[in-house]
CSV table of C-alpha atoms and ligand atoms in Angstrom, one decimal:
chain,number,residue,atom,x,y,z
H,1,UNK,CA,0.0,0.0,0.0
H,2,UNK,CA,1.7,3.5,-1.0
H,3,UNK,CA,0.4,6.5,-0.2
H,4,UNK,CA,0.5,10.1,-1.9
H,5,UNK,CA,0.6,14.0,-0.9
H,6,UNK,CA,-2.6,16.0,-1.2
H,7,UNK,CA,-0.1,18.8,-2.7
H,8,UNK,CA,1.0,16.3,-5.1
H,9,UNK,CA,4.7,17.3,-5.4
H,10,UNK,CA,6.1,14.3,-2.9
H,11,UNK,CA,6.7,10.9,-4.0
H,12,UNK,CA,4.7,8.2,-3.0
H,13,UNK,CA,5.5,6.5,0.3
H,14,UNK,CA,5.1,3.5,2.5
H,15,UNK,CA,2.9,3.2,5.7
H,16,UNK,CA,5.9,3.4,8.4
H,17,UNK,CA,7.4,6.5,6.4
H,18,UNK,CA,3.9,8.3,6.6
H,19,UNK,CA,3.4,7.8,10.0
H,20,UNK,CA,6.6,8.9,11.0
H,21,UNK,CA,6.9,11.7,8.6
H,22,UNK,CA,3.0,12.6,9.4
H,23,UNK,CA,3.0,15.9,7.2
H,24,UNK,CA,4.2,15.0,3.7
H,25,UNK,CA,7.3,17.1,2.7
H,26,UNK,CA,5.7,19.2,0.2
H,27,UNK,CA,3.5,20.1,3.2
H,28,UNK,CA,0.7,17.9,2.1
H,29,UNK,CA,-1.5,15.6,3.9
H,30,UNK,CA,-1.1,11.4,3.1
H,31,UNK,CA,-4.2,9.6,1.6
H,32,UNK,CA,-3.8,5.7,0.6
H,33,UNK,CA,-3.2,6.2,-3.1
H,34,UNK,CA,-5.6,3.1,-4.0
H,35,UNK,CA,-8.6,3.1,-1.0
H,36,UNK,CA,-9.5,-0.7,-1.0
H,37,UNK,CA,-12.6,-2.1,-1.7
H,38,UNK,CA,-13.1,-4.8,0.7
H,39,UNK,CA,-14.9,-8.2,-0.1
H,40,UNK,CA,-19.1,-9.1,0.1
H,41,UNK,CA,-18.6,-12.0,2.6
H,42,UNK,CA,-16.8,-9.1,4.7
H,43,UNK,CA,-20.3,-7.0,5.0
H,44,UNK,CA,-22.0,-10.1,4.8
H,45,UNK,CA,-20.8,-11.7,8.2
H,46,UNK,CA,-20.3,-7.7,9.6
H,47,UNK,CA,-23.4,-8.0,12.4
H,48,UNK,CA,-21.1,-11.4,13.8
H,49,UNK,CA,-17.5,-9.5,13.6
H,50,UNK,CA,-16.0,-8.0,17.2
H,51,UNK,CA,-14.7,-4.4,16.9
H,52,UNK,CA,-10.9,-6.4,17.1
H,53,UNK,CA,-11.6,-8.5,13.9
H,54,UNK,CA,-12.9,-5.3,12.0
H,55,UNK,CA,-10.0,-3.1,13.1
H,56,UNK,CA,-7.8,-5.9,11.7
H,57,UNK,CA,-9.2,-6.9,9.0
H,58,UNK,CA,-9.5,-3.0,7.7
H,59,UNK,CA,-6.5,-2.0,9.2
H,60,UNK,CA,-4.6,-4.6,7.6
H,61,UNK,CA,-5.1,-3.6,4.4
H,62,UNK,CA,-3.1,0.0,4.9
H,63,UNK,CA,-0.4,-1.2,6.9
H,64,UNK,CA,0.3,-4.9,5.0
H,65,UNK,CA,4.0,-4.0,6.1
H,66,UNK,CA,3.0,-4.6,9.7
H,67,UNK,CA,2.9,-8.3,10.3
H,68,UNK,CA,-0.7,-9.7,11.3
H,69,UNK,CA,0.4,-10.7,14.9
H,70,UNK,CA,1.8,-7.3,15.6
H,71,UNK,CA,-1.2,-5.5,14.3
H,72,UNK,CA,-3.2,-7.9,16.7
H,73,UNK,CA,-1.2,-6.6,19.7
H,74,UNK,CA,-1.5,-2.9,18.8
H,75,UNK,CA,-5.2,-3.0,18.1
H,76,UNK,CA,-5.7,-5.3,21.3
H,77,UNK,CA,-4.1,-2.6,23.7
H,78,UNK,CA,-4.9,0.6,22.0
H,79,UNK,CA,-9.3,-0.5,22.0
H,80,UNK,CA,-9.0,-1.7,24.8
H,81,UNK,CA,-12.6,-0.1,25.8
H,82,UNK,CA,-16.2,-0.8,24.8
H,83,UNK,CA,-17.4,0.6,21.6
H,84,UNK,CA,-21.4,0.7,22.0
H,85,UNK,CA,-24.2,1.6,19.7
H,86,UNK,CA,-26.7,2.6,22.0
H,87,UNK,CA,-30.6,3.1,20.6
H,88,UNK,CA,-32.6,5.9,21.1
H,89,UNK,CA,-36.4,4.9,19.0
H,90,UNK,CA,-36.9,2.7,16.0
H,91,UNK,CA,-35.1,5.2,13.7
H,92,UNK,CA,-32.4,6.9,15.8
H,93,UNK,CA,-29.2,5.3,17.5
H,94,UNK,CA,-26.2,7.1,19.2
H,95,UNK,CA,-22.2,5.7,18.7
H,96,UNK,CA,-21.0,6.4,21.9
H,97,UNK,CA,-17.1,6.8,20.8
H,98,UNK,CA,-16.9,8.3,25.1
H,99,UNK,CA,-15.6,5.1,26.4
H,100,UNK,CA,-12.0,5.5,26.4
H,101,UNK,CA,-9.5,6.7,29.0
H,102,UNK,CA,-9.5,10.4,28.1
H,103,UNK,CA,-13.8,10.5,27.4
H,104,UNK,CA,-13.6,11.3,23.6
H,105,UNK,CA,-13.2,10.5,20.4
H,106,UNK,CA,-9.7,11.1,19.7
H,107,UNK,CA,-8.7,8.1,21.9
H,108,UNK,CA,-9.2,6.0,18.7
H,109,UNK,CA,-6.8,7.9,16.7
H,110,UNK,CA,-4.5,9.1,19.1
H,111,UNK,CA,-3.9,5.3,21.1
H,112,UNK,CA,-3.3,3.6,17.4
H,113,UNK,CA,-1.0,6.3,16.6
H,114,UNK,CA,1.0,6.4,19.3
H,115,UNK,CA,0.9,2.4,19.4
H,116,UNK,CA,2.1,2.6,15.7
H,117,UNK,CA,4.8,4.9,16.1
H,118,UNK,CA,6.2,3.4,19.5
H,119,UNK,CA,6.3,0.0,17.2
H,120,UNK,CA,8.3,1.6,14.5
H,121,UNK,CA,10.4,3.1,16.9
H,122,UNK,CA,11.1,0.4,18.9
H,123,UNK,CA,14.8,-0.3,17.7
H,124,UNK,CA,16.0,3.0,18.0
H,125,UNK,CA,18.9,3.2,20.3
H,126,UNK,CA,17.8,7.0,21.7
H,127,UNK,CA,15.0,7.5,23.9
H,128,UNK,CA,12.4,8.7,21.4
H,129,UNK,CA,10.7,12.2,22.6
H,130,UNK,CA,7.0,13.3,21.3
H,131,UNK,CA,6.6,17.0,21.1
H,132,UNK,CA,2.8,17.4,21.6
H,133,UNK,CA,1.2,21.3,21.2
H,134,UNK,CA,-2.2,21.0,22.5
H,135,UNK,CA,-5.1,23.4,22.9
H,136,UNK,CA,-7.1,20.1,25.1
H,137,UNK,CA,-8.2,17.0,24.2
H,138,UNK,CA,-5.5,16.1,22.2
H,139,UNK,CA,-2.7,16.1,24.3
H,140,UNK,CA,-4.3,14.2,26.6
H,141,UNK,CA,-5.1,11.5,24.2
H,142,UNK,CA,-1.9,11.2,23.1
H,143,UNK,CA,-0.2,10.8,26.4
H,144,UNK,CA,-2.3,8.5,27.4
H,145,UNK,CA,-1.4,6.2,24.2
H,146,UNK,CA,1.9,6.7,25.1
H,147,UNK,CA,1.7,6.3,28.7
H,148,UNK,CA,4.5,4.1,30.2
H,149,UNK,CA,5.6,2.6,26.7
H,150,UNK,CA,9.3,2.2,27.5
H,151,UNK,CA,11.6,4.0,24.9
H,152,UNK,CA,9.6,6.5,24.1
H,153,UNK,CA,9.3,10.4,26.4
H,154,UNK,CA,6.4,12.7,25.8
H,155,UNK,CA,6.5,16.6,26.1
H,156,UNK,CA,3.2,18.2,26.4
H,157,UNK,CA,3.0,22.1,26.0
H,158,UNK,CA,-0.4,23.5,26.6
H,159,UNK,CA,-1.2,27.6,26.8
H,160,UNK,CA,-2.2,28.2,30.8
H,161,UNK,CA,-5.4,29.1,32.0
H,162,UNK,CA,-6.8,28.6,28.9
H,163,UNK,CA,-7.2,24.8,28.9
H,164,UNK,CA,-10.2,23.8,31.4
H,165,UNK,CA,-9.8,22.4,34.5
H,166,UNK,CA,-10.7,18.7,34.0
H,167,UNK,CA,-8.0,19.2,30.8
H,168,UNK,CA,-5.6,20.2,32.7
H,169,UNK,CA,-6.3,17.7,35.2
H,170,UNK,CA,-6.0,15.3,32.6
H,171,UNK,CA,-2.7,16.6,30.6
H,172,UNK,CA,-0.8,16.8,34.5
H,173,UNK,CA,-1.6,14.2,36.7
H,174,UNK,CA,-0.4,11.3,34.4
H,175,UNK,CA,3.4,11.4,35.9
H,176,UNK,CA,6.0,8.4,34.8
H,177,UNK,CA,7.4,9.5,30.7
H,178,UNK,CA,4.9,12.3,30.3
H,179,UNK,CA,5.8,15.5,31.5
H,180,UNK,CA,3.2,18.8,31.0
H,181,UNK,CA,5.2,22.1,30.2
H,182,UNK,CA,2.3,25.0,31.0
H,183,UNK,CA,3.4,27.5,28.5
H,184,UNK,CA,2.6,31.6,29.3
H,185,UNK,CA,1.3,31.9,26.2
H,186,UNK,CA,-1.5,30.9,23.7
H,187,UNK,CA,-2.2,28.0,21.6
H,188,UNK,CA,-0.3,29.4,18.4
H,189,UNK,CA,2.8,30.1,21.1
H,190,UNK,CA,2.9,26.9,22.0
H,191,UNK,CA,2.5,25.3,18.1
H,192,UNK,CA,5.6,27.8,17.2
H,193,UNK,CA,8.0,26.3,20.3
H,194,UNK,CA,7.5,22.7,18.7
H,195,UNK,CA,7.9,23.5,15.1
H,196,UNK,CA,11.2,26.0,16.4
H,197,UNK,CA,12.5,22.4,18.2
H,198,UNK,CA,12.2,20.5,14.9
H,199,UNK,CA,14.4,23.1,12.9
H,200,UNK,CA,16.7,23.8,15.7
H,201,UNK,CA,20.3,21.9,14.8
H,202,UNK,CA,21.7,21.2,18.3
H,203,UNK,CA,18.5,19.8,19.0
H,204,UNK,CA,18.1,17.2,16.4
H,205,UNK,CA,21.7,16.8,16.9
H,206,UNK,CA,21.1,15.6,20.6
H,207,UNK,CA,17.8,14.5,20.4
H,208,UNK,CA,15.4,12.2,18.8
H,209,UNK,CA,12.5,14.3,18.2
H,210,UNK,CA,9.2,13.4,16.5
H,211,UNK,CA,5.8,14.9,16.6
H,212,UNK,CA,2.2,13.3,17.0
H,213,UNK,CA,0.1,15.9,15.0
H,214,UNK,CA,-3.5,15.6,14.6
H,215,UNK,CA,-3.1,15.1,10.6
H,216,UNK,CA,-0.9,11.5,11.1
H,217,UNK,CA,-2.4,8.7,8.7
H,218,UNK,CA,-2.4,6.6,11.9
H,219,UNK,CA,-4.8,8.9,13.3
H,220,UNK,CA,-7.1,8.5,10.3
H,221,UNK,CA,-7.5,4.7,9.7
H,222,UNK,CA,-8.8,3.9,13.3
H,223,UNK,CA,-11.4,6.8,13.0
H,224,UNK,CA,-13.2,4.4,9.7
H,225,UNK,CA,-13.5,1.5,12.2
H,226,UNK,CA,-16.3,2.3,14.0
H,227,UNK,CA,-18.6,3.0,11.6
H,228,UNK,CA,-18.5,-0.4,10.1
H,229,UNK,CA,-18.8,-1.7,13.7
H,230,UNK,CA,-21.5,0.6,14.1
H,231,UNK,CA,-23.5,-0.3,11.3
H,232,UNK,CA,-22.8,-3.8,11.2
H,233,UNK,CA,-24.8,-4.1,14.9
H,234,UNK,CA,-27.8,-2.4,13.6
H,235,UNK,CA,-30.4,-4.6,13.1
H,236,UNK,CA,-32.3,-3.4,10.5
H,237,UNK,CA,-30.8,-3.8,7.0
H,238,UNK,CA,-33.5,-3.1,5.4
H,239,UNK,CA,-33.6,1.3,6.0
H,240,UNK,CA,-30.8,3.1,4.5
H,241,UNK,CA,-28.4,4.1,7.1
H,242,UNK,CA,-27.3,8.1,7.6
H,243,UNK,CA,-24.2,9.0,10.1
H,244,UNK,CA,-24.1,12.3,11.4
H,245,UNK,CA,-20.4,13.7,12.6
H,246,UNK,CA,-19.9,16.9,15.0
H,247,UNK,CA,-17.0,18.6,12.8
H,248,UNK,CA,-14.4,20.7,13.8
H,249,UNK,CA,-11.4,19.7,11.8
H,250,UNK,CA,-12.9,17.0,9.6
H,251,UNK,CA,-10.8,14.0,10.8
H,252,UNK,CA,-13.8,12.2,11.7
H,253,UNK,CA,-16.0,12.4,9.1
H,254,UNK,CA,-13.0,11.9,6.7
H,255,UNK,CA,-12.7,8.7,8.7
H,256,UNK,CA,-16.5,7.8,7.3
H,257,UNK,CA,-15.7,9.0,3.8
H,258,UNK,CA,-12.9,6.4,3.7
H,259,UNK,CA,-15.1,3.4,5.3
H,260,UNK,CA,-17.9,4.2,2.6
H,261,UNK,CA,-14.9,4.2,-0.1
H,262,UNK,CA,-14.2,0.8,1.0
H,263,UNK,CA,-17.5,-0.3,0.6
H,264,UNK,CA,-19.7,0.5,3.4
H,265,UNK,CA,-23.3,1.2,2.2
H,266,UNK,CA,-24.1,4.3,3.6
H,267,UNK,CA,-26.4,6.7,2.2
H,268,UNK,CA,-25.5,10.1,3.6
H,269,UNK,CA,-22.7,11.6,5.8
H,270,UNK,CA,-24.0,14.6,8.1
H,271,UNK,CA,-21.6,17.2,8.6
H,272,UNK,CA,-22.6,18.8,11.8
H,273,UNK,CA,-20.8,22.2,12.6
H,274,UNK,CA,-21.4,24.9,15.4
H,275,UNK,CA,-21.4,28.9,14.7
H,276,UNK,CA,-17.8,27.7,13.1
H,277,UNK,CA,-19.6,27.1,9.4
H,278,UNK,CA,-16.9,27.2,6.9
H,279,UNK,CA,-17.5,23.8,5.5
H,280,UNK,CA,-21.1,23.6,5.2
H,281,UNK,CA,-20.9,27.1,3.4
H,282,UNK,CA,-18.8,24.9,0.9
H,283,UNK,CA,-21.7,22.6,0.4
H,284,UNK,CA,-23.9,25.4,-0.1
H,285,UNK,CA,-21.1,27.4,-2.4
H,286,UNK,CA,-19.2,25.2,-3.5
H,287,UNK,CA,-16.6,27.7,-2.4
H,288,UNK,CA,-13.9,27.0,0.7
H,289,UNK,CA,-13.1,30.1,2.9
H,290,UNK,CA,-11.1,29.5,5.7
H,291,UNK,CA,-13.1,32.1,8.5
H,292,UNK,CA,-11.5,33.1,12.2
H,293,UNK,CA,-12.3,31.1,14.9
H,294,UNK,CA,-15.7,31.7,17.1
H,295,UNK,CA,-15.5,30.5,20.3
H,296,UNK,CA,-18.8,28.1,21.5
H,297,UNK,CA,-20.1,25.8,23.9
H,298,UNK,CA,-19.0,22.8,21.0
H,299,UNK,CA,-15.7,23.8,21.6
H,300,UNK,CA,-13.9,21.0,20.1
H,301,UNK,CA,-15.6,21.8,17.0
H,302,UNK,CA,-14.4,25.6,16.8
H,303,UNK,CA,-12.2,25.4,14.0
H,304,UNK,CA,-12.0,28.1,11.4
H,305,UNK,CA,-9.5,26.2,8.8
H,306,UNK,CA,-10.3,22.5,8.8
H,307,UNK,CA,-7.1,20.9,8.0
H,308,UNK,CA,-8.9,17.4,6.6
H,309,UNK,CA,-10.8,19.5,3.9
H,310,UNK,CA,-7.7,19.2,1.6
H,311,UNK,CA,-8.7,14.8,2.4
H,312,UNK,CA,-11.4,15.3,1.3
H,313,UNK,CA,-11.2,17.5,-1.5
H,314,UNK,CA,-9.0,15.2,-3.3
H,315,UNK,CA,-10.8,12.1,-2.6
H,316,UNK,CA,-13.9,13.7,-4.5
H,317,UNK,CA,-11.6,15.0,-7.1
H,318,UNK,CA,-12.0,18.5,-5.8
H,319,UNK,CA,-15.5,18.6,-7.2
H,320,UNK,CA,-18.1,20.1,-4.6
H,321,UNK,CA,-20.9,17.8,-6.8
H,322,UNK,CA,-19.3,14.8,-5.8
H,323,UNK,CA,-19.1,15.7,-2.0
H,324,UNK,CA,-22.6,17.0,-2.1
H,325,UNK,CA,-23.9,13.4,-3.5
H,326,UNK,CA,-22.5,11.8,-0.2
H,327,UNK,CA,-21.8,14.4,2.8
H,328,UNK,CA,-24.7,17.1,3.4
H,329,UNK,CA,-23.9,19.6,6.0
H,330,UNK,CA,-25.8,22.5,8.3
H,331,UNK,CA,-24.7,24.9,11.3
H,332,UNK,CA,-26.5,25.6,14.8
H,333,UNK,CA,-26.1,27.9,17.1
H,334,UNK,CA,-25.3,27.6,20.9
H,335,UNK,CA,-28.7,28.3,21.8
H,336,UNK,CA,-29.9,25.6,19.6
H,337,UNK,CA,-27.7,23.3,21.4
H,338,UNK,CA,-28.9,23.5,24.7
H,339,UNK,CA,-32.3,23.2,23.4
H,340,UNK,CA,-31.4,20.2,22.0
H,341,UNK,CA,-29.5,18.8,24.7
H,342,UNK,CA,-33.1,19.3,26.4
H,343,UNK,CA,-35.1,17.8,23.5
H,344,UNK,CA,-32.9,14.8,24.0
H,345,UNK,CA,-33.3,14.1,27.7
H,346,UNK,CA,-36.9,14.8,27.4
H,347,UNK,CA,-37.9,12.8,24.9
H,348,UNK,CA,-35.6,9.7,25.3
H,349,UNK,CA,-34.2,10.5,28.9
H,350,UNK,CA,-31.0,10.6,27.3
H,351,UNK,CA,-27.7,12.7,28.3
H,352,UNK,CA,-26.0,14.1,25.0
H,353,UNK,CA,-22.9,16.8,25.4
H,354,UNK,CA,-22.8,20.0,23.2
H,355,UNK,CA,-21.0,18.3,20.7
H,356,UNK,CA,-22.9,14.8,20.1
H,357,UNK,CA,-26.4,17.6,20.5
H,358,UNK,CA,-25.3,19.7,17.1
H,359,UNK,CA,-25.2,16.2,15.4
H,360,UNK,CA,-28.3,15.4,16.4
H,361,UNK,CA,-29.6,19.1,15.3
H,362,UNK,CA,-28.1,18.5,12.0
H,363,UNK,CA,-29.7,15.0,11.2
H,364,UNK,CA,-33.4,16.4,12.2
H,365,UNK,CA,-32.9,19.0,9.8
H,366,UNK,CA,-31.3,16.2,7.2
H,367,UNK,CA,-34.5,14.1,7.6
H,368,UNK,CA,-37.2,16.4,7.6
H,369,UNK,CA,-36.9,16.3,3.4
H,370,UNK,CA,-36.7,12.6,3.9
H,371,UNK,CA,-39.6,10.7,2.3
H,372,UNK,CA,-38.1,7.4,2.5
H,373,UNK,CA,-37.7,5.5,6.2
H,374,UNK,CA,-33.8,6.1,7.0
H,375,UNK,CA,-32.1,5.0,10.4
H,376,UNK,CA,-29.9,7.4,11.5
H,377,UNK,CA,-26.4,7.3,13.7
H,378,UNK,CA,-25.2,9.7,15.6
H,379,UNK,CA,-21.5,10.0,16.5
H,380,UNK,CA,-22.0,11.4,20.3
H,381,UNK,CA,-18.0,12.1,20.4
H,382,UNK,CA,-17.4,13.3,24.4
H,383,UNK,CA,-18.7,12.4,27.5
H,384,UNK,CA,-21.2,14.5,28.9
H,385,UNK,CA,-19.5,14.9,32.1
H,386,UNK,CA,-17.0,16.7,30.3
H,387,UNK,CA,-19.1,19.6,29.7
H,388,UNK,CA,-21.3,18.9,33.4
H,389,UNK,CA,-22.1,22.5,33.8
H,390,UNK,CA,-23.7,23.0,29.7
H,391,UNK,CA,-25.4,19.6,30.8
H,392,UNK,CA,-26.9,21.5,33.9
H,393,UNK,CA,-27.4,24.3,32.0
H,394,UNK,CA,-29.8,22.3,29.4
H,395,UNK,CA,-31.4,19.8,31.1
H,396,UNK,CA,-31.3,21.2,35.3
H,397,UNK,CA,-29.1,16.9,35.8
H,398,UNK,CA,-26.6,17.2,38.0
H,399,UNK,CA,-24.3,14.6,36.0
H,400,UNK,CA,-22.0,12.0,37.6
H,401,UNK,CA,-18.5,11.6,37.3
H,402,UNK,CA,-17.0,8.8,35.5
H,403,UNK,CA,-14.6,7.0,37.9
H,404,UNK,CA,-11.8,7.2,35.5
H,405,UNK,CA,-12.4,11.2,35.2
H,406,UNK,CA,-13.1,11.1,38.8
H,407,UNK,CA,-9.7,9.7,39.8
H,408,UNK,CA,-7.9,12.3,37.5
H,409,UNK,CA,-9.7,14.9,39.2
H,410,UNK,CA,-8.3,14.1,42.6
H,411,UNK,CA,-4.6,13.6,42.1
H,412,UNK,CA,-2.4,16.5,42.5
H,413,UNK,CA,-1.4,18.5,39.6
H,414,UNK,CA,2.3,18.3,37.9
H,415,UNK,CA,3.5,20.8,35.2
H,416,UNK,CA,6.3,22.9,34.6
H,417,UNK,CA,5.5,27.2,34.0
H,418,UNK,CA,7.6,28.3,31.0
H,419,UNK,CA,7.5,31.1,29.1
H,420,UNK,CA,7.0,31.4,25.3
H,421,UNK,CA,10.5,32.0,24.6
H,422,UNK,CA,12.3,29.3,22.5
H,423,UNK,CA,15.2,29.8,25.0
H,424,UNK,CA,13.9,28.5,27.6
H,425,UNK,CA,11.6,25.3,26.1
H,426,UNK,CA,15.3,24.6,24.5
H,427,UNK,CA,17.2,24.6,27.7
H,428,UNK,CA,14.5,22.7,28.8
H,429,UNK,CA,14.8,19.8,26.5
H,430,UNK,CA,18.6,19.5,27.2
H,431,UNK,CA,19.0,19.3,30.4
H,432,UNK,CA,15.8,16.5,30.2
H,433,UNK,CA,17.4,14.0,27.9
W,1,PLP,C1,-12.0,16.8,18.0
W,1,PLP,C2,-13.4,16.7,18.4
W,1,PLP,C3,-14.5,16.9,17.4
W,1,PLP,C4,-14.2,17.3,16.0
W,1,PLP,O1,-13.6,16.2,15.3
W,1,PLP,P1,-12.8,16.5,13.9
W,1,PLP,O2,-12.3,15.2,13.5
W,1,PLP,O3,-11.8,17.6,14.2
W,1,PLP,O4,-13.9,17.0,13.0
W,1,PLP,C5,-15.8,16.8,17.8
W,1,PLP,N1,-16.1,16.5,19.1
W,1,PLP,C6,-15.1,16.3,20.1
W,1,PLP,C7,-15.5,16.1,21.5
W,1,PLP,C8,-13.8,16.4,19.7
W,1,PLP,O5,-12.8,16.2,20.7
């Protein structure tokens, strides 16, 4: 399996050199060149197959360089958590993707990805170090994938006080190889230290640096997984099947786009945005303008510049006609949110978070045209007791604590203050090593 640059000028690579590159070197982001099709007894038998024999039987197919024992391991410890699709009525079912150690979504990606790259690593002499900028979840989901793999050091930088406080929580209790650097400075500050690092000589020098950005292939494959699992344990074949996706950067619903490329039936994809509407304006335009960032209560989701549009433009062969066939998109408002976070407890006494609520606000609008029965999926993509005081907010519940969030809460916090000056993250990565 080879894959290619979105920008087209890089030559064609292997699985272990896109993972560790992660960004092509024309500055592009890697697609398989070839998405496989995978066989009719595969769909056939999909209602009977565990998460596990999905993940390897797709998974397989991308990284053939792995060997099928390996692959076993890594999917084994990085889902090692419940996957469920959970119904709501006859037509309406959530994907809880809230299951894993950090409460979100991007423990699929992240755990595979950091899994993948301690496996490629695993010979190098030098202790490995991960240079992780993070603006929340990620980071967190990261470390945690990395957490206590021998080898292999990870350096969070996240900007203070602007992270919440079960984030923080979560990116400084962890301890053993992952160390938090609180950085006096903003998201942006923080991205610019770690890409300084990487072009600093005496550094790379010293050091074996790598990065675990949000754009890694290995972050992409896992993210198709689910929706076969998903749709293999609905019961009803009979009703064409809609997912809906809260969007920020696209990763996710790129995921989708790849599973239905490989053969999933799947009718529509639901691109579900917040006030943060640059992509379905491009449905509606056909037209892609990046927009600033507005902050909402979907906060994952506020993205102004999705970096997996350029995925997904190529895939459809950068005609908006062709995405418009299979993705259909809409934006809601904050105020919509809550209301819907409401709707949902009221009418199927069922706690969604801000995020998993705009995907359901974006699938009733989908099906109101409908005329045909369709079952509908919704990817609910954090834990509601993430966002406890919007759940308050919406629906008056007082929401308990997961015991893994719980424990988090209670241990002490450990991070380092720096300031944004490259100075003083460099010393700090010296005297570390
Ligand atoms: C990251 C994230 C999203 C957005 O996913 P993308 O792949 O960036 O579109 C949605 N919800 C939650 C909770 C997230 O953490």
């Amino acid at each position: 399996m080879k894959f290619y640059s979105t920008k087209g000028k890089s030559e064609l690579v292997d699985f272990r050199t896109a993972v560790i590159k992660g960004i092509a070197e024309d500055g592009g982001l890697y697609l398989p060149k070839d998405i496989p099709f995978l066989p009719e007894a595969f769909f056939k038998c999909l209602s009977e197959l565990s998460f596990h024999e999905i993940a390897l039987t797709v998974t397989e197919l991308f990284a053939n360089e792995v060997s099928r024992n390996d692959l076993s391991d890594i999917i084994q410890s990085a889902f090692n958590f419940p996957v469920p699709t959970v119904k709501l009525d006859e037509n309406l079912y959530v994907l809880e993707l809230t299951h894993g150690p950090t409460l979100a979504f991007k423990d699929f990606g992240a755990r595979f990805m950091a899994k993948m790259l301690s496996h490629f690593t695993k010979d190098e002499d030098k202790e490995v170090i991960i240079l992780v900028a993070t603006s929340g979840d990620t980071g967190s989901a990261v470390a945690n994938g990395f957490y206590n793999v021998e080898g292999i050091k990870v350096v969070l930088l996240y900007p203070s006080g602007m992270v919440s406080k079960i984030q923080e929580q979560q990116l400084t209790t962890l301890g053993g190889n992952i160390t938090a650097l609180e950085i006096k400075g903003t998201f942006d500050d923080c991205q610019r230290l770690v890409k300084e690092a990487f072009a600093d000589q005496v550094l790379n020098n010293k050091l074996n640096l790598t990065s675990a950005n949000s754009i890694n292939i290995a972050r992409l494959i896992p993210q198709s997984l689910y929706y076969f699992h998903s749709f293999g344990s609905i019961q009803n074949k009979n009703k064409p099947a809609v997912f809906s996706v809260p969007s920020g950067n696209l990763g996710n619903l790129t995921g989708g786009i790849l599973a239905h490329k490989m053969g999933l039936p799947v009718n529509k994809f639901i691109a579900a945005a917040n006030a943060n509407k640059v992509f379905p304006d491009y449905i509606k335009t056909g037209t892609f303008t990046p927009a600033p960032t507005i902050k909402t209560i979907s906060n994952a989701m506020d993205v102004g510049n999705p970096s997996n549009f350029e995925r997904i433009a190529s895939i459809f062969l950068y005609d908006a006609e062709n995405v418009r066939k299979v993705i259909f998109s809409d934006s809601f408002s904050d105020l919509d949110t809550y209301e819907a976070m409401n709707e949902i407890y009221k009418k199927y006494n069922y706690i969604i978070d801000p995020h998993g609520a705009v995907g359901y606000l974006a699938n009733k609008k989908y099906s109101e045209d409908l005329i045909e029965d369709s079952i509908s999926i919704i990817l609910e993509t954090a834990h509601p007791a993430k966002f406890s005081s919007e759940v308050k907010k919406a629906t008056g519940i007082e929401i308990e604590i997961p015991e893994r969030l719980g424990e988090c809460l209670k241990k002490e916090k450990h991070s380092l203050v720096l300031s944004k000056e490259f100075n003083e993250f460099k010393s700090f990565l010296l005297e570390t090593s």
